[in-house]
């Protein structure tokens, strides 16, 4: 990674890091390489993320990076969150998404829309030991998320929730869920309401875990709600305004997925470069062949562009500037780059790249999710088209 010193009074390059950002990024990179890397293959095979590594995330402050210190968080920036997701995903995209969902979706919604009591009740736990999950999608409503069938009936001051959620990241490990249900179906999407649900609430159950192609160590489960009674004080934001919380958190979350994919691409490029130096054919290192050198150069170009797009969207968000179009562009582009670069890395490894004895096939499997979750690539194109066409 290249960092350039910014001359005084000049706008810095996008890849310029402040001292604090550099130290933070370096510490996450060292942690990922030294502590997570030795377990990546086994966690992928067993489709299970080691609990002690999640405890390390908490210990290092990675589960509440941008949560203010008064609520037990690290008091960092959104950009630092993006750096952490990138560095973790360069080693393991499952690690990246665990931290991504906690920070960019769950903590973010509570910081922005929670009232003071909810912030004091939830954020210190989310910073210390409680994994969070974000439950919007259902079997029948993915891209069309607001067509959800989960209902929240108002009863005696509480809400009673019934329905099912699907594809919920972190569900197996989570103690707290931010879950969307419709409290007024006649009003359509204007009935959607966000609820905080403790995992041990009667009537709430984590169901089947998906057996996935990639990010296998990250849990993805169904949720079942059967007459699940939730007190009114667990509504986040206003009743009927959950759609706004969902849209706005996902707009930000997309930058996290862009960083996950940029990190994944960078990680697979690093492996390809090391292998190209090592591997000898025709009496020399394959990195001496122009065909390989140019492929690596194109991969590096892709990674550089992807990181710049993710960084730009994150910097815009931190600056309070409009970022929705740039976030959609970054997510779309970084997920393309991740798939392309990891695929080319397999080819540079030759036959070895096609086996599970080498790390690159996993990067490619993991890359596929980037075009699917937090809005498919078609949905990102729709956002970009709306922005450029002025809709
Ligand atoms: C591993 C994993 C983790 C996930 N984690 C979470 C989570 O933590 N929380 C959560 O709430 N959800 C989560 N999801 C759900 C994810 O966000 C959805 O899968 C995604 O939004 C797509 O919805 P869908 O699967 O129903 O596909 P569909 O919406 O059925 O899409 C199928 C295809 O049709 C296309 N399509 C649909 N509508 C249009 C349109 N109008 N124009 C053009 N093309 C269209 C799509 O682009 C796609 O190619 C996760 C999914 C996976 C696989």
CSV table of C-alpha atoms and ligand atoms in Angstrom, one decimal:
chain,number,residue,atom,x,y,z
A,1,UNK,CA,0.0,0.0,0.0
A,2,UNK,CA,1.4,3.4,-1.0
A,3,UNK,CA,0.8,6.4,1.3
A,4,UNK,CA,1.9,9.9,0.1
A,5,UNK,CA,2.6,12.7,2.4
A,6,UNK,CA,0.3,15.7,1.7
A,7,UNK,CA,2.0,19.1,1.3
A,8,UNK,CA,0.6,21.7,3.6
A,9,UNK,CA,-2.5,23.5,2.4
A,10,UNK,CA,-3.0,21.1,-0.5
A,11,UNK,CA,-5.9,18.7,-0.8
A,12,UNK,CA,-4.4,15.3,-0.1
A,13,UNK,CA,-4.5,12.3,-2.5
A,14,UNK,CA,-7.4,9.9,-1.8
A,15,UNK,CA,-4.9,7.3,-0.6
A,16,UNK,CA,-3.3,9.7,1.8
A,17,UNK,CA,-3.8,8.7,5.4
A,18,UNK,CA,-3.5,10.8,8.4
A,19,UNK,CA,-1.1,9.5,11.1
A,20,UNK,CA,-4.0,8.2,13.1
A,21,UNK,CA,-5.5,6.4,10.0
A,22,UNK,CA,-2.1,4.9,9.1
A,23,UNK,CA,-1.5,3.6,12.6
A,24,UNK,CA,-5.0,2.2,12.8
A,25,UNK,CA,-4.8,0.5,9.3
A,26,UNK,CA,-1.4,-1.0,10.1
A,27,UNK,CA,-2.6,-2.4,13.4
A,28,UNK,CA,-5.6,-4.1,11.7
A,29,UNK,CA,-3.4,-5.4,8.9
A,30,UNK,CA,-1.0,-6.9,11.4
A,31,UNK,CA,-3.8,-8.4,13.4
A,32,UNK,CA,-5.4,-9.9,10.3
A,33,UNK,CA,-2.2,-11.4,9.0
A,34,UNK,CA,-0.9,-12.7,12.3
A,35,UNK,CA,-4.1,-13.8,14.1
A,36,UNK,CA,-6.8,-14.4,11.5
A,37,UNK,CA,-4.8,-15.8,8.6
A,38,UNK,CA,-3.8,-19.1,10.3
A,39,UNK,CA,-7.5,-20.0,10.7
A,40,UNK,CA,-8.9,-18.9,7.4
A,41,UNK,CA,-8.8,-22.2,5.6
A,42,UNK,CA,-10.2,-24.2,8.5
A,43,UNK,CA,-13.0,-21.7,9.1
A,44,UNK,CA,-14.0,-21.8,5.5
A,45,UNK,CA,-14.1,-25.6,5.5
A,46,UNK,CA,-16.1,-25.8,8.7
A,47,UNK,CA,-18.3,-22.8,7.8
A,48,UNK,CA,-17.8,-21.4,11.2
A,49,UNK,CA,-16.1,-18.2,12.5
A,50,UNK,CA,-14.0,-18.8,15.6
A,51,UNK,CA,-15.6,-17.1,18.6
A,52,UNK,CA,-12.2,-16.1,20.1
A,53,UNK,CA,-11.5,-14.1,17.0
A,54,UNK,CA,-14.8,-12.2,17.4
A,55,UNK,CA,-13.7,-11.6,21.0
A,56,UNK,CA,-10.5,-10.1,19.6
A,57,UNK,CA,-12.5,-7.8,17.3
A,58,UNK,CA,-14.2,-6.5,20.5
A,59,UNK,CA,-10.9,-6.2,22.4
A,60,UNK,CA,-9.4,-4.2,19.5
A,61,UNK,CA,-12.3,-1.8,19.3
A,62,UNK,CA,-13.3,-3.1,15.8
A,63,UNK,CA,-16.9,-3.7,16.6
A,64,UNK,CA,-17.7,0.0,17.4
A,65,UNK,CA,-15.2,2.0,15.4
A,66,UNK,CA,-17.3,5.1,14.8
A,67,UNK,CA,-19.4,4.8,18.0
A,68,UNK,CA,-18.7,7.9,20.2
A,69,UNK,CA,-16.5,7.2,23.2
A,70,UNK,CA,-19.3,8.2,25.6
A,71,UNK,CA,-21.2,5.0,24.5
A,72,UNK,CA,-18.1,2.8,24.9
A,73,UNK,CA,-17.0,3.0,21.2
A,74,UNK,CA,-13.7,3.9,19.7
A,75,UNK,CA,-14.8,7.4,18.6
A,76,UNK,CA,-13.3,6.9,15.2
A,77,UNK,CA,-14.5,7.9,11.7
A,78,UNK,CA,-16.4,6.2,9.0
A,79,UNK,CA,-13.2,6.2,6.9
A,80,UNK,CA,-11.4,4.2,9.7
A,81,UNK,CA,-14.3,1.7,9.5
A,82,UNK,CA,-13.7,1.3,5.8
A,83,UNK,CA,-9.9,0.8,6.4
A,84,UNK,CA,-10.7,-1.9,8.9
A,85,UNK,CA,-13.0,-3.7,6.5
A,86,UNK,CA,-10.5,-3.5,3.7
A,87,UNK,CA,-7.6,-4.8,5.8
A,88,UNK,CA,-9.7,-7.7,7.3
A,89,UNK,CA,-11.1,-8.6,3.9
A,90,UNK,CA,-7.6,-8.7,2.3
A,91,UNK,CA,-7.1,-11.8,4.6
A,92,UNK,CA,-10.7,-13.1,5.0
A,93,UNK,CA,-13.8,-11.5,3.5
A,94,UNK,CA,-15.9,-13.3,6.2
A,95,UNK,CA,-14.0,-11.4,8.9
A,96,UNK,CA,-14.7,-8.2,6.8
A,97,UNK,CA,-18.4,-8.7,6.7
A,98,UNK,CA,-18.9,-9.5,10.4
A,99,UNK,CA,-17.2,-6.1,11.2
A,100,UNK,CA,-19.0,-4.4,8.3
A,101,UNK,CA,-22.6,-5.3,9.4
A,102,UNK,CA,-21.9,-4.5,13.0
A,103,UNK,CA,-20.5,-1.0,12.2
A,104,UNK,CA,-22.1,0.3,9.1
A,105,UNK,CA,-25.6,-1.1,9.6
A,106,UNK,CA,-26.4,-1.9,13.2
A,107,UNK,CA,-24.3,0.6,15.2
A,108,UNK,CA,-24.9,3.3,12.6
A,109,UNK,CA,-28.7,3.0,12.8
A,110,UNK,CA,-28.7,3.2,16.6
A,111,UNK,CA,-26.3,6.1,16.7
A,112,UNK,CA,-28.3,8.0,14.1
A,113,UNK,CA,-31.9,7.1,14.9
A,114,UNK,CA,-31.9,5.7,18.4
A,115,UNK,CA,-33.0,7.8,21.3
A,116,UNK,CA,-30.7,8.5,24.2
A,117,UNK,CA,-32.0,5.6,26.3
A,118,UNK,CA,-31.6,3.2,23.4
A,119,UNK,CA,-28.1,4.4,22.7
A,120,UNK,CA,-27.1,4.0,26.4
A,121,UNK,CA,-28.7,0.6,26.5
A,122,UNK,CA,-27.3,-0.9,23.3
A,123,UNK,CA,-24.1,0.8,22.2
A,124,UNK,CA,-21.9,-0.1,25.1
A,125,UNK,CA,-22.9,-3.8,24.7
A,126,UNK,CA,-22.3,-3.6,20.9
A,127,UNK,CA,-18.9,-2.2,21.6
A,128,UNK,CA,-18.0,-4.7,24.4
A,129,UNK,CA,-19.4,-8.2,23.6
A,130,UNK,CA,-22.6,-8.3,21.7
A,131,UNK,CA,-22.7,-9.1,18.0
A,132,UNK,CA,-25.4,-7.3,16.0
A,133,UNK,CA,-27.4,-8.3,12.9
A,134,UNK,CA,-29.5,-6.4,10.4
A,135,UNK,CA,-32.7,-8.2,9.3
A,136,UNK,CA,-34.5,-6.7,6.2
A,137,UNK,CA,-34.7,-9.4,3.5
A,138,UNK,CA,-37.2,-12.1,3.3
A,139,UNK,CA,-37.8,-15.1,1.0
A,140,UNK,CA,-40.2,-13.1,-1.2
A,141,UNK,CA,-38.6,-9.6,-0.8
A,142,UNK,CA,-34.9,-9.0,-1.7
A,143,UNK,CA,-34.4,-6.2,-4.2
A,144,UNK,CA,-38.0,-5.3,-3.6
A,145,UNK,CA,-37.3,-5.2,0.2
A,146,UNK,CA,-40.3,-3.0,1.1
A,147,UNK,CA,-42.6,-5.7,-0.1
A,148,UNK,CA,-41.9,-7.5,3.2
A,149,UNK,CA,-44.5,-9.8,4.7
A,150,UNK,CA,-43.4,-9.6,8.3
A,151,UNK,CA,-46.1,-7.8,10.4
A,152,UNK,CA,-45.9,-5.9,13.6
A,153,UNK,CA,-49.4,-5.6,15.2
A,154,UNK,CA,-49.8,-3.0,17.9
A,155,UNK,CA,-51.2,-4.6,21.1
A,156,UNK,CA,-51.6,-3.0,24.4
A,157,UNK,CA,-48.7,-0.6,24.0
A,158,UNK,CA,-46.4,-3.4,22.6
A,159,UNK,CA,-45.9,-4.8,19.1
A,160,UNK,CA,-46.5,-8.4,18.3
A,161,UNK,CA,-44.3,-9.6,15.4
A,162,UNK,CA,-45.0,-12.5,13.0
A,163,UNK,CA,-43.1,-13.5,9.9
A,164,UNK,CA,-39.7,-14.8,8.7
A,165,UNK,CA,-36.5,-13.2,7.6
A,166,UNK,CA,-34.0,-14.8,5.3
A,167,UNK,CA,-30.2,-14.4,4.6
A,168,UNK,CA,-29.4,-12.7,7.9
A,169,UNK,CA,-25.6,-12.2,8.3
A,170,UNK,CA,-24.2,-12.6,11.9
A,171,UNK,CA,-27.5,-14.2,13.0
A,172,UNK,CA,-25.9,-17.2,14.6
A,173,UNK,CA,-23.5,-15.1,16.8
A,174,UNK,CA,-25.8,-12.1,17.3
A,175,UNK,CA,-27.3,-11.0,20.6
A,176,UNK,CA,-29.2,-8.0,19.2
A,177,UNK,CA,-31.1,-7.7,15.9
A,178,UNK,CA,-32.2,-4.6,14.1
A,179,UNK,CA,-35.3,-6.0,12.4
A,180,UNK,CA,-37.8,-4.4,10.0
A,181,UNK,CA,-41.5,-5.2,10.0
A,182,UNK,CA,-44.6,-3.6,8.6
A,183,UNK,CA,-46.7,-2.0,11.4
A,184,UNK,CA,-49.4,-0.7,8.9
A,185,UNK,CA,-49.6,-2.8,5.7
A,186,UNK,CA,-52.3,-0.6,4.3
A,187,UNK,CA,-49.9,2.3,4.2
A,188,UNK,CA,-47.4,0.2,2.1
A,189,UNK,CA,-43.8,1.1,2.7
A,190,UNK,CA,-44.8,3.9,5.0
A,191,UNK,CA,-45.8,1.2,7.6
A,192,UNK,CA,-42.2,-0.2,7.8
A,193,UNK,CA,-40.8,0.1,11.3
A,194,UNK,CA,-37.4,-0.7,12.7
A,195,UNK,CA,-37.3,-2.8,15.9
A,196,UNK,CA,-34.5,-3.8,18.3
A,197,UNK,CA,-34.9,-7.5,19.2
A,198,UNK,CA,-32.9,-9.4,21.8
A,199,UNK,CA,-31.9,-12.9,20.7
A,200,UNK,CA,-33.6,-14.4,23.8
A,201,UNK,CA,-37.0,-12.8,23.2
A,202,UNK,CA,-39.8,-15.4,23.5
A,203,UNK,CA,-41.2,-16.1,20.0
A,204,UNK,CA,-37.9,-15.2,18.3
A,205,UNK,CA,-35.8,-18.0,16.8
A,206,UNK,CA,-32.7,-18.2,14.6
A,207,UNK,CA,-33.5,-20.9,12.0
A,208,UNK,CA,-31.6,-22.7,9.3
A,209,UNK,CA,-28.0,-21.7,8.4
A,210,UNK,CA,-27.3,-21.4,4.7
A,211,UNK,CA,-24.5,-23.7,3.2
A,212,UNK,CA,-22.9,-21.1,0.9
A,213,UNK,CA,-20.5,-20.8,-2.0
A,214,UNK,CA,-18.4,-18.1,-0.4
A,215,UNK,CA,-17.9,-16.1,2.8
A,216,UNK,CA,-18.7,-19.5,4.3
A,217,UNK,CA,-17.4,-18.7,7.8
A,218,UNK,CA,-19.8,-15.8,8.1
A,219,UNK,CA,-23.2,-17.1,9.3
A,220,UNK,CA,-26.3,-16.4,7.1
A,221,UNK,CA,-29.5,-17.6,8.7
A,222,UNK,CA,-33.2,-17.5,8.6
A,223,UNK,CA,-35.1,-15.8,11.5
A,224,UNK,CA,-38.5,-16.9,12.7
A,225,UNK,CA,-41.0,-14.7,14.6
A,226,UNK,CA,-44.0,-16.2,16.1
A,227,UNK,CA,-46.1,-13.9,18.3
A,228,UNK,CA,-42.9,-12.2,19.3
A,229,UNK,CA,-43.8,-9.4,21.7
A,230,UNK,CA,-41.6,-6.3,21.5
A,231,UNK,CA,-42.0,-3.3,23.8
A,232,UNK,CA,-42.7,0.0,22.1
A,233,UNK,CA,-39.5,1.4,23.6
A,234,UNK,CA,-37.6,-1.0,21.2
A,235,UNK,CA,-38.8,0.9,18.1
A,236,UNK,CA,-35.9,2.7,16.5
A,237,UNK,CA,-36.8,6.1,15.1
A,238,UNK,CA,-40.5,6.7,14.3
A,239,UNK,CA,-43.2,4.1,13.6
A,240,UNK,CA,-43.6,4.0,9.8
A,241,UNK,CA,-40.2,5.5,9.1
A,242,UNK,CA,-38.2,2.3,9.0
A,243,UNK,CA,-38.0,2.5,5.2
A,244,UNK,CA,-35.9,5.7,5.6
A,245,UNK,CA,-33.6,4.0,8.1
A,246,UNK,CA,-33.2,1.0,5.8
A,247,UNK,CA,-32.4,3.1,2.7
A,248,UNK,CA,-30.0,5.4,4.5
A,249,UNK,CA,-28.1,2.7,6.4
A,250,UNK,CA,-27.8,0.6,3.2
A,251,UNK,CA,-26.5,3.7,1.3
A,252,UNK,CA,-23.6,3.8,3.8
A,253,UNK,CA,-23.3,0.1,4.2
A,254,UNK,CA,-22.6,-0.2,0.4
A,255,UNK,CA,-19.3,1.7,1.0
A,256,UNK,CA,-18.4,-1.1,3.5
A,257,UNK,CA,-19.1,-3.7,0.9
A,258,UNK,CA,-17.0,-1.7,-1.7
A,259,UNK,CA,-14.1,-1.8,0.9
A,260,UNK,CA,-14.6,-5.5,1.5
A,261,UNK,CA,-14.3,-6.2,-2.2
A,262,UNK,CA,-11.4,-3.8,-2.7
A,263,UNK,CA,-9.6,-5.6,0.2
A,264,UNK,CA,-10.4,-9.0,-1.2
A,265,UNK,CA,-9.0,-7.9,-4.6
A,266,UNK,CA,-5.8,-6.6,-3.0
A,267,UNK,CA,-5.4,-9.8,-1.0
A,268,UNK,CA,-5.6,-12.0,-4.1
A,269,UNK,CA,-3.2,-9.7,-6.0
A,270,UNK,CA,-0.7,-10.0,-3.2
A,271,UNK,CA,-0.9,-13.8,-3.4
A,272,UNK,CA,-0.5,-13.7,-7.2
A,273,UNK,CA,2.6,-11.5,-7.0
A,274,UNK,CA,4.2,-13.7,-4.4
A,275,UNK,CA,3.5,-16.8,-6.4
A,276,UNK,CA,4.7,-15.2,-9.7
A,277,UNK,CA,8.1,-14.5,-8.0
A,278,UNK,CA,8.3,-18.1,-6.7
A,279,UNK,CA,7.1,-20.2,-9.6
A,280,UNK,CA,9.7,-21.2,-12.2
A,281,UNK,CA,8.9,-22.5,-15.7
A,282,UNK,CA,11.3,-22.6,-18.7
A,283,UNK,CA,14.2,-22.0,-16.3
A,284,UNK,CA,13.0,-18.7,-14.9
A,285,UNK,CA,10.5,-17.1,-12.7
A,286,UNK,CA,7.1,-16.7,-14.3
A,287,UNK,CA,7.2,-13.0,-13.2
A,288,UNK,CA,9.8,-12.6,-15.9
A,289,UNK,CA,7.3,-13.4,-18.7
A,290,UNK,CA,5.7,-10.2,-20.1
A,291,UNK,CA,2.3,-11.9,-20.3
A,292,UNK,CA,2.3,-12.5,-16.5
A,293,UNK,CA,3.8,-9.0,-15.8
A,294,UNK,CA,1.1,-7.3,-17.8
A,295,UNK,CA,-1.6,-9.3,-16.2
A,296,UNK,CA,-0.3,-8.4,-12.7
A,297,UNK,CA,-0.1,-4.7,-13.9
A,298,UNK,CA,-3.7,-4.8,-15.0
A,299,UNK,CA,-4.8,-6.4,-11.7
A,300,UNK,CA,-2.9,-3.7,-9.8
A,301,UNK,CA,-4.6,-1.0,-11.9
A,302,UNK,CA,-8.0,-2.5,-11.0
A,303,UNK,CA,-7.1,-2.6,-7.3
A,304,UNK,CA,-5.9,1.0,-7.3
A,305,UNK,CA,-9.1,2.2,-9.0
A,306,UNK,CA,-11.3,0.2,-6.6
A,307,UNK,CA,-9.6,1.5,-3.5
A,308,UNK,CA,-9.8,5.0,-4.7
A,309,UNK,CA,-13.6,4.7,-5.4
A,310,UNK,CA,-14.2,3.2,-2.0
A,311,UNK,CA,-12.1,5.8,-0.2
A,312,UNK,CA,-13.7,8.7,-2.1
A,313,UNK,CA,-17.2,7.6,-1.1
A,314,UNK,CA,-16.1,7.2,2.5
A,315,UNK,CA,-14.3,10.6,2.5
A,316,UNK,CA,-17.5,12.2,1.1
A,317,UNK,CA,-19.6,10.7,3.8
A,318,UNK,CA,-17.2,11.8,6.5
A,319,UNK,CA,-17.2,15.3,5.1
A,320,UNK,CA,-21.0,15.4,5.1
A,321,UNK,CA,-21.2,15.7,1.3
A,322,UNK,CA,-23.6,13.8,-0.9
A,323,UNK,CA,-22.2,10.3,-1.5
A,324,UNK,CA,-25.1,8.0,-2.6
A,325,UNK,CA,-24.1,7.9,-6.3
A,326,UNK,CA,-20.4,7.5,-5.4
A,327,UNK,CA,-21.3,4.7,-2.9
A,328,UNK,CA,-23.3,2.8,-5.5
A,329,UNK,CA,-20.6,3.3,-8.1
A,330,UNK,CA,-17.9,2.1,-5.6
A,331,UNK,CA,-19.9,-1.0,-4.7
A,332,UNK,CA,-20.7,-1.9,-8.3
A,333,UNK,CA,-17.1,-1.4,-9.5
A,334,UNK,CA,-15.3,-2.9,-6.5
A,335,UNK,CA,-17.4,-6.1,-6.7
A,336,UNK,CA,-16.5,-6.4,-10.4
A,337,UNK,CA,-12.8,-5.9,-9.6
A,338,UNK,CA,-12.9,-8.4,-6.8
A,339,UNK,CA,-14.3,-11.1,-9.1
A,340,UNK,CA,-11.9,-10.2,-12.0
A,341,UNK,CA,-8.7,-10.0,-10.0
A,342,UNK,CA,-9.4,-13.1,-7.9
A,343,UNK,CA,-10.2,-15.0,-11.1
A,344,UNK,CA,-6.9,-13.9,-12.7
A,345,UNK,CA,-5.0,-14.8,-9.6
A,346,UNK,CA,-6.3,-18.4,-10.0
A,347,UNK,CA,-4.9,-18.4,-13.6
A,348,UNK,CA,-1.5,-17.1,-12.4
A,349,UNK,CA,-1.3,-20.0,-9.9
A,350,UNK,CA,-2.1,-22.4,-12.8
A,351,UNK,CA,-3.4,-25.8,-11.7
A,352,UNK,CA,-2.4,-25.1,-8.1
A,353,UNK,CA,-4.8,-22.2,-8.1
A,354,UNK,CA,-7.7,-24.5,-8.8
A,355,UNK,CA,-7.1,-26.5,-5.6
A,356,UNK,CA,-8.0,-25.8,-2.0
A,357,UNK,CA,-4.4,-26.2,-1.0
A,358,UNK,CA,-3.8,-22.6,-2.2
A,359,UNK,CA,-5.7,-19.6,-1.0
A,360,UNK,CA,-6.8,-18.0,-4.3
A,361,UNK,CA,-9.9,-20.1,-5.1
A,362,UNK,CA,-11.5,-19.0,-1.9
A,363,UNK,CA,-11.0,-15.3,-2.8
A,364,UNK,CA,-12.9,-16.0,-6.0
A,365,UNK,CA,-15.7,-17.8,-4.3
A,366,UNK,CA,-15.9,-15.0,-1.7
A,367,UNK,CA,-16.0,-12.3,-4.4
A,368,UNK,CA,-19.4,-13.5,-5.8
A,369,UNK,CA,-21.3,-12.0,-2.9
A,370,UNK,CA,-20.2,-8.5,-3.7
A,371,UNK,CA,-22.6,-8.3,-6.6
A,372,UNK,CA,-25.5,-9.7,-4.6
A,373,UNK,CA,-25.9,-8.3,-1.1
A,374,UNK,CA,-26.8,-4.8,0.1
A,375,UNK,CA,-28.4,-4.3,-3.3
A,376,UNK,CA,-27.5,-6.3,-6.4
A,377,UNK,CA,-25.4,-4.8,-9.2
A,378,UNK,CA,-28.6,-4.1,-11.1
A,379,UNK,CA,-29.9,-2.1,-8.1
A,380,UNK,CA,-26.7,-0.1,-8.0
A,381,UNK,CA,-27.0,0.7,-11.7
A,382,UNK,CA,-30.6,1.9,-11.0
A,383,UNK,CA,-29.3,4.2,-8.3
A,384,UNK,CA,-26.5,5.6,-10.5
A,385,UNK,CA,-28.9,6.0,-13.5
A,386,UNK,CA,-31.4,7.9,-11.2
A,387,UNK,CA,-28.6,10.2,-10.0
A,388,UNK,CA,-27.2,11.0,-13.5
A,389,UNK,CA,-30.7,11.3,-15.1
A,390,UNK,CA,-31.8,13.6,-12.3
A,391,UNK,CA,-34.6,11.4,-10.8
B,1,LIG,C1,-24.6,-14.3,2.0
B,1,LIG,C2,-25.7,-13.3,2.1
B,1,LIG,C3,-25.8,-12.5,3.2
B,1,LIG,C4,-26.9,-11.5,3.3
B,1,LIG,N1,-27.0,-10.8,4.4
B,1,LIG,C5,-28.1,-10.0,4.6
B,1,LIG,C6,-28.4,-9.4,5.8
B,1,LIG,O1,-27.5,-9.4,6.7
B,1,LIG,N2,-29.5,-8.7,6.0
B,1,LIG,C7,-30.5,-8.7,5.0
B,1,LIG,O2,-31.5,-8.1,5.2
B,1,LIG,N3,-30.3,-9.3,3.8
B,1,LIG,C8,-29.2,-10.0,3.6
B,1,LIG,N4,-28.9,-10.6,2.4
B,1,LIG,C9,-30.0,-10.5,1.4
B,1,LIG,C10,-29.5,-9.8,0.1
B,1,LIG,O3,-29.5,-8.4,0.4
B,1,LIG,C11,-30.5,-10.1,-1.0
B,1,LIG,O4,-30.1,-11.5,-1.4
B,1,LIG,C12,-30.3,-9.2,-2.2
B,1,LIG,O5,-30.8,-7.9,-1.9
B,1,LIG,C13,-31.0,-9.7,-3.5
B,1,LIG,O6,-32.3,-10.1,-3.2
B,1,LIG,P1,-32.8,-11.6,-3.7
B,1,LIG,O7,-31.8,-12.6,-3.3
B,1,LIG,O8,-34.2,-11.8,-3.3
B,1,LIG,O9,-32.7,-11.5,-5.3
B,1,LIG,P2,-33.9,-10.8,-6.3
B,1,LIG,O10,-34.3,-9.5,-5.8
B,1,LIG,O11,-34.9,-11.8,-6.5
B,1,LIG,O12,-33.0,-10.6,-7.6
B,1,LIG,C14,-32.8,-11.7,-8.5
B,1,LIG,C15,-32.2,-11.0,-9.8
B,1,LIG,O13,-33.2,-10.1,-10.4
B,1,LIG,C16,-32.6,-8.8,-10.5
B,1,LIG,N5,-33.6,-7.8,-10.3
B,1,LIG,C17,-34.6,-7.8,-9.3
B,1,LIG,N6,-35.3,-6.7,-9.4
B,1,LIG,C18,-34.8,-6.0,-10.5
B,1,LIG,C19,-35.2,-4.8,-11.2
B,1,LIG,N7,-36.2,-4.0,-10.7
B,1,LIG,N8,-34.5,-4.4,-12.3
B,1,LIG,C20,-33.5,-5.2,-12.7
B,1,LIG,N9,-33.1,-6.3,-12.1
B,1,LIG,C21,-33.8,-6.7,-11.1
B,1,LIG,C22,-31.5,-8.8,-9.4
B,1,LIG,O14,-30.5,-7.8,-9.8
B,1,LIG,C23,-31.0,-10.2,-9.5
B,1,LIG,O15,-30.0,-10.3,-10.5
B,1,LIG,C24,-27.9,-11.5,2.2
B,1,LIG,C25,-27.8,-12.3,1.1
B,1,LIG,C26,-26.7,-13.3,1.0
B,1,LIG,C27,-26.7,-14.2,-0.2
